[in-house]
JSON list of C-alpha atoms in Angstrom, two decimals:
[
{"chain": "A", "resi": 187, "resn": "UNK", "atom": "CA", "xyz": [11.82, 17.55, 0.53]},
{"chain": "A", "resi": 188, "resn": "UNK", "atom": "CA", "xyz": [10.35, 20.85, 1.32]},
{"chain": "A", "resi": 189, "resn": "UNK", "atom": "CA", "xyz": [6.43, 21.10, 1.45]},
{"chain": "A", "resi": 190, "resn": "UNK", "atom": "CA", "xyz": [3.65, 23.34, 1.82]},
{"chain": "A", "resi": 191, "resn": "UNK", "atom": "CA", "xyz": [0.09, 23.69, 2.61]},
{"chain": "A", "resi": 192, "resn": "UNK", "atom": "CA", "xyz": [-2.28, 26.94, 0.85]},
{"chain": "A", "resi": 193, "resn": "UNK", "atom": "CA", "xyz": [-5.63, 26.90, 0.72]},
{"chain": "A", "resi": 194, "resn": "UNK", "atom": "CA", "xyz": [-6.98, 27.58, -3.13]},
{"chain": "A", "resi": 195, "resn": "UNK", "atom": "CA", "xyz": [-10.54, 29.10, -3.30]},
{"chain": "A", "resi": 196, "resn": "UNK", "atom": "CA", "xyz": [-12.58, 26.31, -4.55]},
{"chain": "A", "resi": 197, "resn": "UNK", "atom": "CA", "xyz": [-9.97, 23.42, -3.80]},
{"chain": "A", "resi": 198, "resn": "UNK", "atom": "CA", "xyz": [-9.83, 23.55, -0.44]},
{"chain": "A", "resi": 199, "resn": "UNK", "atom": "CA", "xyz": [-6.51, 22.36, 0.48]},
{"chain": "A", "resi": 200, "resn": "UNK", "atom": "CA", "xyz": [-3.63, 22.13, -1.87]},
{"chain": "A", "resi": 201, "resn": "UNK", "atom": "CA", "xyz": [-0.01, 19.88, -1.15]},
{"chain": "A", "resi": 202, "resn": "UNK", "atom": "CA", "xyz": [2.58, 21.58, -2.49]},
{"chain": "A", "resi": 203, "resn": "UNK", "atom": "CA", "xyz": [5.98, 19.34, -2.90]},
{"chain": "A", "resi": 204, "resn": "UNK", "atom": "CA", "xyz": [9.31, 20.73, -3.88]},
{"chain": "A", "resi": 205, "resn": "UNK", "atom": "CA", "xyz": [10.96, 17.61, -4.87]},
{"chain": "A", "resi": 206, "resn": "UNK", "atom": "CA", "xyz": [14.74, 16.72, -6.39]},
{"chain": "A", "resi": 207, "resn": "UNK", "atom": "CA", "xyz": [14.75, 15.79, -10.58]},
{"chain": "A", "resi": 208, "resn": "UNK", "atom": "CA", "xyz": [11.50, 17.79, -10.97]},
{"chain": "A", "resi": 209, "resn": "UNK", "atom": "CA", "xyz": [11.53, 19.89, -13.90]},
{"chain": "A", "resi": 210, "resn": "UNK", "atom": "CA", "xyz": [7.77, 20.80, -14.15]},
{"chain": "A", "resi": 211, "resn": "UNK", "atom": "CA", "xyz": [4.81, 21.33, -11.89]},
{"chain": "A", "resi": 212, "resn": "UNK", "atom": "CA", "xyz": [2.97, 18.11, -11.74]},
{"chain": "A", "resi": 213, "resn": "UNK", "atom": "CA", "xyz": [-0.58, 17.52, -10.54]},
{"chain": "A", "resi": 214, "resn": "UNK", "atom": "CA", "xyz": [-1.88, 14.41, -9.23]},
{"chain": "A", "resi": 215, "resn": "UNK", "atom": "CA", "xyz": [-5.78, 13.97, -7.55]},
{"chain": "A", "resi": 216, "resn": "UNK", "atom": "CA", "xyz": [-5.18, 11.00, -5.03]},
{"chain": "A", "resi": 217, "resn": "UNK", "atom": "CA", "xyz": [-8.41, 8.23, -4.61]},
{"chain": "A", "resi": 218, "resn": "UNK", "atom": "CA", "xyz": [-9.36, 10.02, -0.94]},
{"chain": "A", "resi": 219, "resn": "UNK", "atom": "CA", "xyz": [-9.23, 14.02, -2.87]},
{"chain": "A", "resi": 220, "resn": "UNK", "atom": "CA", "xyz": [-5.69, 15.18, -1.74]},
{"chain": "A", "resi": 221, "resn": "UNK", "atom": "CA", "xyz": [-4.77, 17.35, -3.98]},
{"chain": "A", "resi": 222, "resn": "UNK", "atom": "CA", "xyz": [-1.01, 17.07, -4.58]},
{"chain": "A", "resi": 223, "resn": "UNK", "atom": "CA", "xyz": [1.61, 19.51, -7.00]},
{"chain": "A", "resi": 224, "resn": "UNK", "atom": "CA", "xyz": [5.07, 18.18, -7.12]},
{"chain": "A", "resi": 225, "resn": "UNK", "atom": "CA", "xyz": [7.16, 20.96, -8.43]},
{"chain": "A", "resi": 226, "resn": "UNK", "atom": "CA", "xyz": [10.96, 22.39, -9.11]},
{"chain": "A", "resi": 227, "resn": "UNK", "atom": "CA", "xyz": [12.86, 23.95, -6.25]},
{"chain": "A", "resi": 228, "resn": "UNK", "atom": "CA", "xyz": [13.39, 27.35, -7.99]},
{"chain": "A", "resi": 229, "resn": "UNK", "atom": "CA", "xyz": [9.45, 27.71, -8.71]},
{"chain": "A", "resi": 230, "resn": "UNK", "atom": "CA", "xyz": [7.68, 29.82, -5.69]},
{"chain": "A", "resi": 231, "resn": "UNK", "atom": "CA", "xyz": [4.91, 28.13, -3.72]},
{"chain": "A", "resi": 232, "resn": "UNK", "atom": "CA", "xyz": [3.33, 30.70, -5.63]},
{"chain": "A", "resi": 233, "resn": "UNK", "atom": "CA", "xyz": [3.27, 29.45, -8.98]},
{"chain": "A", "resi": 234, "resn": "UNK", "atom": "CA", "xyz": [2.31, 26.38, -7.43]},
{"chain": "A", "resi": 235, "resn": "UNK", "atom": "CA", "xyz": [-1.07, 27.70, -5.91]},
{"chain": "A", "resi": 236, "resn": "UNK", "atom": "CA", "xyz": [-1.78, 29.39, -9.09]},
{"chain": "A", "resi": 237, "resn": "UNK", "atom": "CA", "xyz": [-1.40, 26.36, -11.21]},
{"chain": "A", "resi": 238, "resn": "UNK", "atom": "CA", "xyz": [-3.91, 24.52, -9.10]},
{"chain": "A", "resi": 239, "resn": "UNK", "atom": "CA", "xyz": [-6.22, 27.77, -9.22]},
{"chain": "A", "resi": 240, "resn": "UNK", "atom": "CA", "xyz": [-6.08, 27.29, -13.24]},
{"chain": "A", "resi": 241, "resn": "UNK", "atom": "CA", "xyz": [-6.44, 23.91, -13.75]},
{"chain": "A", "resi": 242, "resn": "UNK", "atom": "CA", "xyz": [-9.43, 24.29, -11.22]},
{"chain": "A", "resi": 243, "resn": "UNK", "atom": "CA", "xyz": [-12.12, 22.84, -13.34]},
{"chain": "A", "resi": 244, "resn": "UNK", "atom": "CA", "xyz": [-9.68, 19.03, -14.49]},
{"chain": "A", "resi": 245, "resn": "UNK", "atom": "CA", "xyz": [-9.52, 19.15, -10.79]},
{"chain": "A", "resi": 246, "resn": "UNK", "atom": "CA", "xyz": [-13.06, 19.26, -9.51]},
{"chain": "A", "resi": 247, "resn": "UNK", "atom": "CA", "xyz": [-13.72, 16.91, -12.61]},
{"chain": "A", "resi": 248, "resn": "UNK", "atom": "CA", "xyz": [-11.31, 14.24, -11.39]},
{"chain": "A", "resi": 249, "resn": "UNK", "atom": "CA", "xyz": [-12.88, 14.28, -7.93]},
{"chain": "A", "resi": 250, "resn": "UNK", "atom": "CA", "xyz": [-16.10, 13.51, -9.36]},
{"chain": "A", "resi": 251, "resn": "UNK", "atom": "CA", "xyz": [-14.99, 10.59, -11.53]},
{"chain": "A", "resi": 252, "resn": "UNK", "atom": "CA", "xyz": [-13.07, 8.86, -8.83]},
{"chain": "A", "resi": 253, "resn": "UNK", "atom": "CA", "xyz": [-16.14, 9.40, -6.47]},
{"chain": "A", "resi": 254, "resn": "UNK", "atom": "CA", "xyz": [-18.12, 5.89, -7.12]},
{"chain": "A", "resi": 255, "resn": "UNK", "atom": "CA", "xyz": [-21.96, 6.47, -5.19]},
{"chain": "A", "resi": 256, "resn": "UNK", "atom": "CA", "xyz": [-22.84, 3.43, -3.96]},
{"chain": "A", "resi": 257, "resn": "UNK", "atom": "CA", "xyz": [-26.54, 1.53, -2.40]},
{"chain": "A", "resi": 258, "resn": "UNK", "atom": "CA", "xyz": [-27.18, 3.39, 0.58]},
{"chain": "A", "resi": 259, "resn": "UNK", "atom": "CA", "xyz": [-24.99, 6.37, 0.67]},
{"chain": "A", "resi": 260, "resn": "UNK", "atom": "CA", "xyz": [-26.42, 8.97, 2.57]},
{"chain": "A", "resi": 261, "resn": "UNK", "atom": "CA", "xyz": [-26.96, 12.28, 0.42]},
{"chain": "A", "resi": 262, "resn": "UNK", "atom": "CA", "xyz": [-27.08, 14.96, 2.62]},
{"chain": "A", "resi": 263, "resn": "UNK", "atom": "CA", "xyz": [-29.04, 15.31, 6.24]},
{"chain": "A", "resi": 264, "resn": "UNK", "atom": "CA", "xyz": [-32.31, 13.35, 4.95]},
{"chain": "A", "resi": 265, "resn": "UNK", "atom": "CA", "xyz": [-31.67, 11.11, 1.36]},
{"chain": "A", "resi": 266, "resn": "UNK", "atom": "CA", "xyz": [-30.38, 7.65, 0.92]},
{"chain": "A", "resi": 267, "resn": "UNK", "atom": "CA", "xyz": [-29.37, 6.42, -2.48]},
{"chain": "A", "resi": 268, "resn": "UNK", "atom": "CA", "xyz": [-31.14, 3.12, -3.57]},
{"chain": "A", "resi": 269, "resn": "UNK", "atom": "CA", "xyz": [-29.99, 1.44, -6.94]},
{"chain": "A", "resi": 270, "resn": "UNK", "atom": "CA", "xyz": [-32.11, -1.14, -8.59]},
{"chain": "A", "resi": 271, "resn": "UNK", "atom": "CA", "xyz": [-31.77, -3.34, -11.31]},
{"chain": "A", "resi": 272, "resn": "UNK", "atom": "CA", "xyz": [-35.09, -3.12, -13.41]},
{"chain": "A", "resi": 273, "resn": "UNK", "atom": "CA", "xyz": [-35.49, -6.36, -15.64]},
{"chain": "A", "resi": 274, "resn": "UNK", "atom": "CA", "xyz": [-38.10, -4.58, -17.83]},
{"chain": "A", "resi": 275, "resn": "UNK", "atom": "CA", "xyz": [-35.84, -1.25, -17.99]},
{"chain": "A", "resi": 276, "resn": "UNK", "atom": "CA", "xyz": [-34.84, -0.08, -21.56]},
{"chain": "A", "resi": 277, "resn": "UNK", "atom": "CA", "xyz": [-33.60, 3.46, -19.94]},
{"chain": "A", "resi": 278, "resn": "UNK", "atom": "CA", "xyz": [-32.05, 4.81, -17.08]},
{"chain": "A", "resi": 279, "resn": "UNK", "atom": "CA", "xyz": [-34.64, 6.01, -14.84]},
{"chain": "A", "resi": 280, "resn": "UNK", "atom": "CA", "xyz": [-34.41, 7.46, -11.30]},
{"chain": "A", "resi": 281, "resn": "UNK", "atom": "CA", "xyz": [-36.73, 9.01, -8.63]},
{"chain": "A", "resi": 282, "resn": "UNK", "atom": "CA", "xyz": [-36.80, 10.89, -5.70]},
{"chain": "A", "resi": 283, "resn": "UNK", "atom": "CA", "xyz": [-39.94, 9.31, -3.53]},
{"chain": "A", "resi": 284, "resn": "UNK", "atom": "CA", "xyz": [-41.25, 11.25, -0.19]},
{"chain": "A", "resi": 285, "resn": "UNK", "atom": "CA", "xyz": [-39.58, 8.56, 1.96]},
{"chain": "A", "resi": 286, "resn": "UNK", "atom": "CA", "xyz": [-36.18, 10.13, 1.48]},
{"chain": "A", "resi": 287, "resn": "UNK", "atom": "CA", "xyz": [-35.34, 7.94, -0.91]},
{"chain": "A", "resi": 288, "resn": "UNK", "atom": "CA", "xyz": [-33.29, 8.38, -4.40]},
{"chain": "A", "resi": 289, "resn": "UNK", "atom": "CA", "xyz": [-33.84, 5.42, -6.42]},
{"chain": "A", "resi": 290, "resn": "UNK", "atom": "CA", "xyz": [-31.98, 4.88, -9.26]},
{"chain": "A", "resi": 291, "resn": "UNK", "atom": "CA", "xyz": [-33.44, 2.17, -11.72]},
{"chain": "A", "resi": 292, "resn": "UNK", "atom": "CA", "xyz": [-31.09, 0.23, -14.65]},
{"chain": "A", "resi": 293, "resn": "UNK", "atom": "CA", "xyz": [-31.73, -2.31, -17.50]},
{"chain": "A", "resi": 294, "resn": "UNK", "atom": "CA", "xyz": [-30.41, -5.77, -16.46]},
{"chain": "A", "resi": 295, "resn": "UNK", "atom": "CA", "xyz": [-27.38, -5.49, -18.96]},
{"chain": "A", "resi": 296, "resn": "UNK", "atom": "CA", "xyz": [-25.81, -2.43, -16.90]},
{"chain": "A", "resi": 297, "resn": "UNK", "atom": "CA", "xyz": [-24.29, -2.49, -13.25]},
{"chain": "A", "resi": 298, "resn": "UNK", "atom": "CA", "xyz": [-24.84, 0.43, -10.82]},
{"chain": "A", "resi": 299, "resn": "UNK", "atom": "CA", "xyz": [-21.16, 1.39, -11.54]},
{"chain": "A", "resi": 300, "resn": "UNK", "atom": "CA", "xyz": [-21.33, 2.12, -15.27]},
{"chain": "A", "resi": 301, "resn": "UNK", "atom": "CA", "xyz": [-20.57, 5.43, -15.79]},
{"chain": "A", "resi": 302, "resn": "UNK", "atom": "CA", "xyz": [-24.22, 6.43, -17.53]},
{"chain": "A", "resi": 303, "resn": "UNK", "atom": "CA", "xyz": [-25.83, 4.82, -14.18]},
{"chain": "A", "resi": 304, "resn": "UNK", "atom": "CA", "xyz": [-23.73, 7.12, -12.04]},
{"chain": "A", "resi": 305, "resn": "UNK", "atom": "CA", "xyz": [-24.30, 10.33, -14.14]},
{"chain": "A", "resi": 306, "resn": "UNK", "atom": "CA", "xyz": [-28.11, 9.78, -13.38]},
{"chain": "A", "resi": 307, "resn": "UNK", "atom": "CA", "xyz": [-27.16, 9.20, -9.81]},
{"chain": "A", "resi": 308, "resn": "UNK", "atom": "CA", "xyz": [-25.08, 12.10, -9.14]},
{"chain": "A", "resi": 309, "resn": "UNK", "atom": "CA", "xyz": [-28.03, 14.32, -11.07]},
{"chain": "A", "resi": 310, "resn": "UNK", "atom": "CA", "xyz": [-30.58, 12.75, -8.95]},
{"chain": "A", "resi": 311, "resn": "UNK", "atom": "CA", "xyz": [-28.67, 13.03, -5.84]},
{"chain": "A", "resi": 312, "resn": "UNK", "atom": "CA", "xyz": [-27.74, 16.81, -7.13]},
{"chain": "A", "resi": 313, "resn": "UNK", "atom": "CA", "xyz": [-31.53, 17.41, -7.30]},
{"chain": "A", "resi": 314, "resn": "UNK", "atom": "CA", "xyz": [-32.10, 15.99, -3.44]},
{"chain": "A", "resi": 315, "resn": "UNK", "atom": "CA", "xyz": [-29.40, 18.42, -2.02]},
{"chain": "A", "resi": 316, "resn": "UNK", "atom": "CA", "xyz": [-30.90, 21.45, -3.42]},
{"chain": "A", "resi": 317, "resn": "UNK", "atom": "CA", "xyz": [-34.89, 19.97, -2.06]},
{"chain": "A", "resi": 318, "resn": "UNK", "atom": "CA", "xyz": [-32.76, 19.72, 1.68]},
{"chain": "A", "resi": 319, "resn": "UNK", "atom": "CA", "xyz": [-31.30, 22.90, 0.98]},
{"chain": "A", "resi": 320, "resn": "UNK", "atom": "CA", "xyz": [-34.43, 24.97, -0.20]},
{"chain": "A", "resi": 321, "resn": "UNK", "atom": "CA", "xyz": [-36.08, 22.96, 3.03]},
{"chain": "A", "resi": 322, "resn": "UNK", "atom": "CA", "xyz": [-33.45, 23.00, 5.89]},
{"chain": "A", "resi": 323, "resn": "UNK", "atom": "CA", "xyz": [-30.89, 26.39, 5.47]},
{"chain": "A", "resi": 324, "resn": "UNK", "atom": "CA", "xyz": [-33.89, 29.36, 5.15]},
{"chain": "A", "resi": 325, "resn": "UNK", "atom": "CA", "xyz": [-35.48, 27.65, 8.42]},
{"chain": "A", "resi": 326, "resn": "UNK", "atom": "CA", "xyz": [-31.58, 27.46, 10.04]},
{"chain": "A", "resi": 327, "resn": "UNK", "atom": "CA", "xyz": [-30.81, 31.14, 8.80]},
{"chain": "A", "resi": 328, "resn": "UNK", "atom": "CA", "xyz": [-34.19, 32.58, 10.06]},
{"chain": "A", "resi": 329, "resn": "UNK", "atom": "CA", "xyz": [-33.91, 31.21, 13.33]},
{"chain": "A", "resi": 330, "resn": "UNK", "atom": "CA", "xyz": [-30.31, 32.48, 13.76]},
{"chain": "A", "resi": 331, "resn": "UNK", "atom": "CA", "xyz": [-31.37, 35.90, 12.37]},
{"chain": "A", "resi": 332, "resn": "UNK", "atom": "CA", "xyz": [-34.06, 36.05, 15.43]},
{"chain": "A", "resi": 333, "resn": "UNK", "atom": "CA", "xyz": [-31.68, 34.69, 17.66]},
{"chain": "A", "resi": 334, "resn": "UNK", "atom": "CA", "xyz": [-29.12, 37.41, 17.56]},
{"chain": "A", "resi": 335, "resn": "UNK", "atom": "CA", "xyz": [-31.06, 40.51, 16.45]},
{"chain": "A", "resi": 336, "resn": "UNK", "atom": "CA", "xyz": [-30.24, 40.44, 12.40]},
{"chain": "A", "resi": 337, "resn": "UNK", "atom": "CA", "xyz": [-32.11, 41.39, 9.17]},
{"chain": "A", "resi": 338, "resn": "UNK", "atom": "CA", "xyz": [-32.30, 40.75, 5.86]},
{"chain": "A", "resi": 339, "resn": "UNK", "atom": "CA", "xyz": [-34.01, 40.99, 2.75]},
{"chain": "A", "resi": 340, "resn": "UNK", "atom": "CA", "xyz": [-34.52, 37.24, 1.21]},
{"chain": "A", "resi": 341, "resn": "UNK", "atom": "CA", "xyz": [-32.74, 33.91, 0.32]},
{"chain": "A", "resi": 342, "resn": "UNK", "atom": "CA", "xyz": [-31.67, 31.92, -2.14]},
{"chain": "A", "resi": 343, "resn": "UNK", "atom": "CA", "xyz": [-30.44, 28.16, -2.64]},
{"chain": "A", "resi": 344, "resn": "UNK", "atom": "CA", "xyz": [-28.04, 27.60, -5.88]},
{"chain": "A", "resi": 345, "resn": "UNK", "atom": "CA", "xyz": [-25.27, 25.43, -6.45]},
{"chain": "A", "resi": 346, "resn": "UNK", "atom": "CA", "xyz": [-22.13, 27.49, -6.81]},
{"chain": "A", "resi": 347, "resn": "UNK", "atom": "CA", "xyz": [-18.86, 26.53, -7.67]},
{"chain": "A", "resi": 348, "resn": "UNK", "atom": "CA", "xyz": [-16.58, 28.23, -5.44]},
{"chain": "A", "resi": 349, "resn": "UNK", "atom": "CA", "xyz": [-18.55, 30.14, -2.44]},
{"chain": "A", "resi": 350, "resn": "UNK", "atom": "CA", "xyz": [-20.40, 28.59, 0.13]},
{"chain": "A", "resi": 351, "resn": "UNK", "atom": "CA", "xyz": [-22.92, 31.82, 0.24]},
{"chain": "A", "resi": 352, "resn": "UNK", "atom": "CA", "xyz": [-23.09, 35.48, -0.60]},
{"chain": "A", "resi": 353, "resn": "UNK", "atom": "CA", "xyz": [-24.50, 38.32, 0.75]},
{"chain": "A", "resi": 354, "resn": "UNK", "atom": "CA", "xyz": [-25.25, 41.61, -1.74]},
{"chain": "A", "resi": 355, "resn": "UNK", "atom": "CA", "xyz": [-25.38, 45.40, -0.32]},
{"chain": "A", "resi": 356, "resn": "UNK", "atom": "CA", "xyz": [-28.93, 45.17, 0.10]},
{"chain": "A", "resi": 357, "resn": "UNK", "atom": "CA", "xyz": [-29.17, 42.29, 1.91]},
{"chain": "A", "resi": 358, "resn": "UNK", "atom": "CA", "xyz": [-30.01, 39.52, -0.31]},
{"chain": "A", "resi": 359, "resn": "UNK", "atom": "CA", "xyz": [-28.93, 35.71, 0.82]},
{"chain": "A", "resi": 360, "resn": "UNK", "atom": "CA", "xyz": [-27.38, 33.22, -1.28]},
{"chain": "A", "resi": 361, "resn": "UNK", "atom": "CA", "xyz": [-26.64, 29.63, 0.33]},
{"chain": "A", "resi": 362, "resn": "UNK", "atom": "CA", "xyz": [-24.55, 26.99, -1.57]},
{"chain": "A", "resi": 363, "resn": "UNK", "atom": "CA", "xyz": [-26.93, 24.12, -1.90]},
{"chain": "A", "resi": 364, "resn": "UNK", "atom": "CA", "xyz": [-24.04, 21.92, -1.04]},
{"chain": "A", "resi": 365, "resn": "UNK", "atom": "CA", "xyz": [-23.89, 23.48, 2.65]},
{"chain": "A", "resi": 366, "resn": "UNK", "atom": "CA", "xyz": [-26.79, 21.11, 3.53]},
{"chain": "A", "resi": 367, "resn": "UNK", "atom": "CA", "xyz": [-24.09, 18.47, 3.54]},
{"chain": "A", "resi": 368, "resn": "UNK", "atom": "CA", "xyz": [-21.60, 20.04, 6.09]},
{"chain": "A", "resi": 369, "resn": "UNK", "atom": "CA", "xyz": [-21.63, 19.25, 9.88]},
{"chain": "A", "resi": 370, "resn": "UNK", "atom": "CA", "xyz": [-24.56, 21.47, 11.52]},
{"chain": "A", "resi": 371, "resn": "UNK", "atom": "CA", "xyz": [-21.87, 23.93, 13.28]},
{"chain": "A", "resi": 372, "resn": "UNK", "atom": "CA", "xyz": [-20.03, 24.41, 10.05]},
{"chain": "A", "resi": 373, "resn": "UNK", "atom": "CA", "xyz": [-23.33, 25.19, 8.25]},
{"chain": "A", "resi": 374, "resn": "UNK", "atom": "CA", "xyz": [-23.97, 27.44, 10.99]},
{"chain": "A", "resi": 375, "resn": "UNK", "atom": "CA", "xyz": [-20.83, 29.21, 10.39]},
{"chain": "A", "resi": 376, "resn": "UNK", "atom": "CA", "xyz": [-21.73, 29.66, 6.86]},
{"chain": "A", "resi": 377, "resn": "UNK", "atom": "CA", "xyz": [-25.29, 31.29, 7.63]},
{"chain": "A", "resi": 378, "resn": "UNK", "atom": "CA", "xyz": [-23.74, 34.01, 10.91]},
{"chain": "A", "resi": 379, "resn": "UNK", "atom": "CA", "xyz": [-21.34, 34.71, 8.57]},
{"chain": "A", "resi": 380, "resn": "UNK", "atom": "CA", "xyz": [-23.07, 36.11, 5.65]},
{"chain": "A", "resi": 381, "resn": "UNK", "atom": "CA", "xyz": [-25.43, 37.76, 8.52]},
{"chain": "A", "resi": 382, "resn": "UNK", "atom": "CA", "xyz": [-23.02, 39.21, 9.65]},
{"chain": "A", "resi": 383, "resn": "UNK", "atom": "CA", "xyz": [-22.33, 41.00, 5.98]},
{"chain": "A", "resi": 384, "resn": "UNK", "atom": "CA", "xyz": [-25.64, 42.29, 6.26]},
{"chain": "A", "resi": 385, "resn": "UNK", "atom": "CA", "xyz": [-24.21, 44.55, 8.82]},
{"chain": "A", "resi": 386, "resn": "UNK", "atom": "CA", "xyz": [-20.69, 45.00, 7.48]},
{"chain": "A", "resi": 387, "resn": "UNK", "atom": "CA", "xyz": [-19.85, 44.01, 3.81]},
{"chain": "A", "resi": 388, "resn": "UNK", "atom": "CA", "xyz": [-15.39, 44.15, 4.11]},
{"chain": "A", "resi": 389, "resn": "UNK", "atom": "CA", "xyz": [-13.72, 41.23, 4.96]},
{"chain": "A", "resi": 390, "resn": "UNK", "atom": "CA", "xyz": [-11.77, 43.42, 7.41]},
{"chain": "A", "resi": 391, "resn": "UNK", "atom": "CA", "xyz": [-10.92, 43.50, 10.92]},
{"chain": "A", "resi": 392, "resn": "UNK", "atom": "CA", "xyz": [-14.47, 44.87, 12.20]},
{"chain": "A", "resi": 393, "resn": "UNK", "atom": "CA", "xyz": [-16.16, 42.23, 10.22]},
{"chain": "A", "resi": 394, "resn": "UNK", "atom": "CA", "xyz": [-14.20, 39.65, 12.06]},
{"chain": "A", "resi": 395, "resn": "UNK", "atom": "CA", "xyz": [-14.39, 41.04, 15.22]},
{"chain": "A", "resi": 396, "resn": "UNK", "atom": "CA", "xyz": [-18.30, 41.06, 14.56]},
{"chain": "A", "resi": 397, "resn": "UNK", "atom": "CA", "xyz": [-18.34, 37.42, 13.79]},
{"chain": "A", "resi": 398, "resn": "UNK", "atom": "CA", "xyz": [-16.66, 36.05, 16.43]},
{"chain": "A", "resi": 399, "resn": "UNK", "atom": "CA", "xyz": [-19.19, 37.66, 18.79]},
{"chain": "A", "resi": 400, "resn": "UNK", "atom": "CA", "xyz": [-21.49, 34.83, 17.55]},
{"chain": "A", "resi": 401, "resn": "UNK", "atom": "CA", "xyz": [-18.91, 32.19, 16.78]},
{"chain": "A", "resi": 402, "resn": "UNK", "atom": "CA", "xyz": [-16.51, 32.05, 19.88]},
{"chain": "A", "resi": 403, "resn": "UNK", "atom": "CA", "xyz": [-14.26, 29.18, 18.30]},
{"chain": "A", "resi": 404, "resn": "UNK", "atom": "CA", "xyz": [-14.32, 30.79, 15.18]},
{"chain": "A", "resi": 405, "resn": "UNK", "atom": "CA", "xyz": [-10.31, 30.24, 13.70]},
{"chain": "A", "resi": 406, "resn": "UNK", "atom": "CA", "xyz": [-10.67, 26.99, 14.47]},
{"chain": "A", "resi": 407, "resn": "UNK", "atom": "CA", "xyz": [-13.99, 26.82, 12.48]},
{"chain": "A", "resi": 408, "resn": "UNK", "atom": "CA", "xyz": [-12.31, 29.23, 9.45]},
{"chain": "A", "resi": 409, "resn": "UNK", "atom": "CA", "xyz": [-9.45, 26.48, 9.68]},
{"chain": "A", "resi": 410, "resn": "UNK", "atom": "CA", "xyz": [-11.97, 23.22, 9.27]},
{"chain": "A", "resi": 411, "resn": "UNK", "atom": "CA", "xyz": [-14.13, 24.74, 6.76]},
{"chain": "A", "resi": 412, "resn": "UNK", "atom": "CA", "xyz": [-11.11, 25.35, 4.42]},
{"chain": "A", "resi": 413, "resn": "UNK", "atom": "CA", "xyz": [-10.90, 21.36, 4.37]},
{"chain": "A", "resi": 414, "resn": "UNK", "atom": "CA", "xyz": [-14.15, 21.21, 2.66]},
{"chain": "A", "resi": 415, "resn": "UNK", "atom": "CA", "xyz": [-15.30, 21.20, -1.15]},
{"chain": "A", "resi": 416, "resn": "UNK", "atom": "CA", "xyz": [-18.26, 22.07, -2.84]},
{"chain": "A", "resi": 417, "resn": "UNK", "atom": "CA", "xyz": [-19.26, 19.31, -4.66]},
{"chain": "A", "resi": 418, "resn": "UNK", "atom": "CA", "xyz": [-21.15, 15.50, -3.69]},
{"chain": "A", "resi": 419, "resn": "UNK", "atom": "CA", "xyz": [-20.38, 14.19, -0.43]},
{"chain": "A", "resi": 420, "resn": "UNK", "atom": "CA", "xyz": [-21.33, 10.66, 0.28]},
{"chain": "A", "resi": 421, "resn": "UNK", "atom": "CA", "xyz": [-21.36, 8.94, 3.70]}
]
């Protein structure tokens, strides 16, 4: 069986599986978020990368179904999910209290795993990320900026689909409020590198030379951040 790896913009990684008696391409989202494509022989890897690239949005769906947030999943660096069973409840109700906690109240008749109970969860825990975010990444990015002599004009915290950040011509920001989630030296990545767009916009070689200057390790960081999706992480 032959087999590839590619990296889809969005997906992160992407298994690619010529197989024997296939006669279509074949897409499967495994209970841990491998993304698998079992396809022909005769079809390029290719066709097989572009497939997942436009069924993009079933995928990201499918990862957020199968992802059941449980009582006391960490969400993010600072928020801990708390789900309660109200007795007096008539509606889903949940609340993000001071204490870092997000507490998600439910009438007696529901469980924390019905699907309505989790959509409030996921919005409440949505709504906790980009608090972290809009707290945490301008401190980190200012005190990188100071650190190694950069500039810019201002930031932002939004949740994007694809991109982890952005940096525009005239130096505006934009951080992925899902970043807050990352390990600290992957985040960091994230911030040097759009920095280092306020000094050189290309992806080209000079832009990478640039960025290693502040990120000695930095393939082996490009490699490990590809294994990462923007969406809800639990621990």
């Amino acid at each position: 069986m032959a087999h590839k790896t590619v990296d889809v913009q969005g997906l992160g990684v992407v298994k690619l599986h010529k197989r024997r008696g296939v006669h279509s391409l074949k897409l499967s989202v495994s209970p841990d978020g491998l993304i698998r494509i079992s396809m022909p022989f005769w079809v390029p890897y290719s066709a097989g990368a572009e497939f997942a690239r436009n069924k993009r949005a079933w995928i990201l769906g499918q990862l957020l179904e199968q992802r059941i947030l449980s009582n006391g999943d960490l969400i993010g660096k600072t928020h801990r999910l708390e789900f309660v069973t109200d007795n007096h409840a008539l509606n889903i109700r949940t609340r993000i209290t001071s204490k870092g906690q997000i507490r998600v109240l439910y009438p007696a008749h529901q469980t924390f795993s019905d699907k309505a109970v989790q959509s409030a969860a996921h919005k409440a825990s949505l709504r906790a990320l980009k608090q972290q975010s809009e707290k945490i990444l301008p401190v980190r990015l200012r005190s990188l900026a100071t650190d190694h002599g950069f500039s810019y004009k201002n930031v932002r915290i939004k949740q994007l689909k694809s991109r982890w950040g952005s940096c525009s011509s005239d130096k505006e920001i934009v951080l992925n409020s899902f970043l807050v989630q990352l390990p600290w030296h992957l985040i960091d990545y994230v911030l040097l590198h759009e920095l280092v767009h306020t000094r050189i916009m290309a992806h080209g070689n000079p832009f990478w030379t640039e960025l290693s200057k502040y990120v000695p390790n930095l393939k082996s960081v490009r490699r490990e951040i590809k294994s990462h999706k923007p969406f809800l992480l639990t621990e």
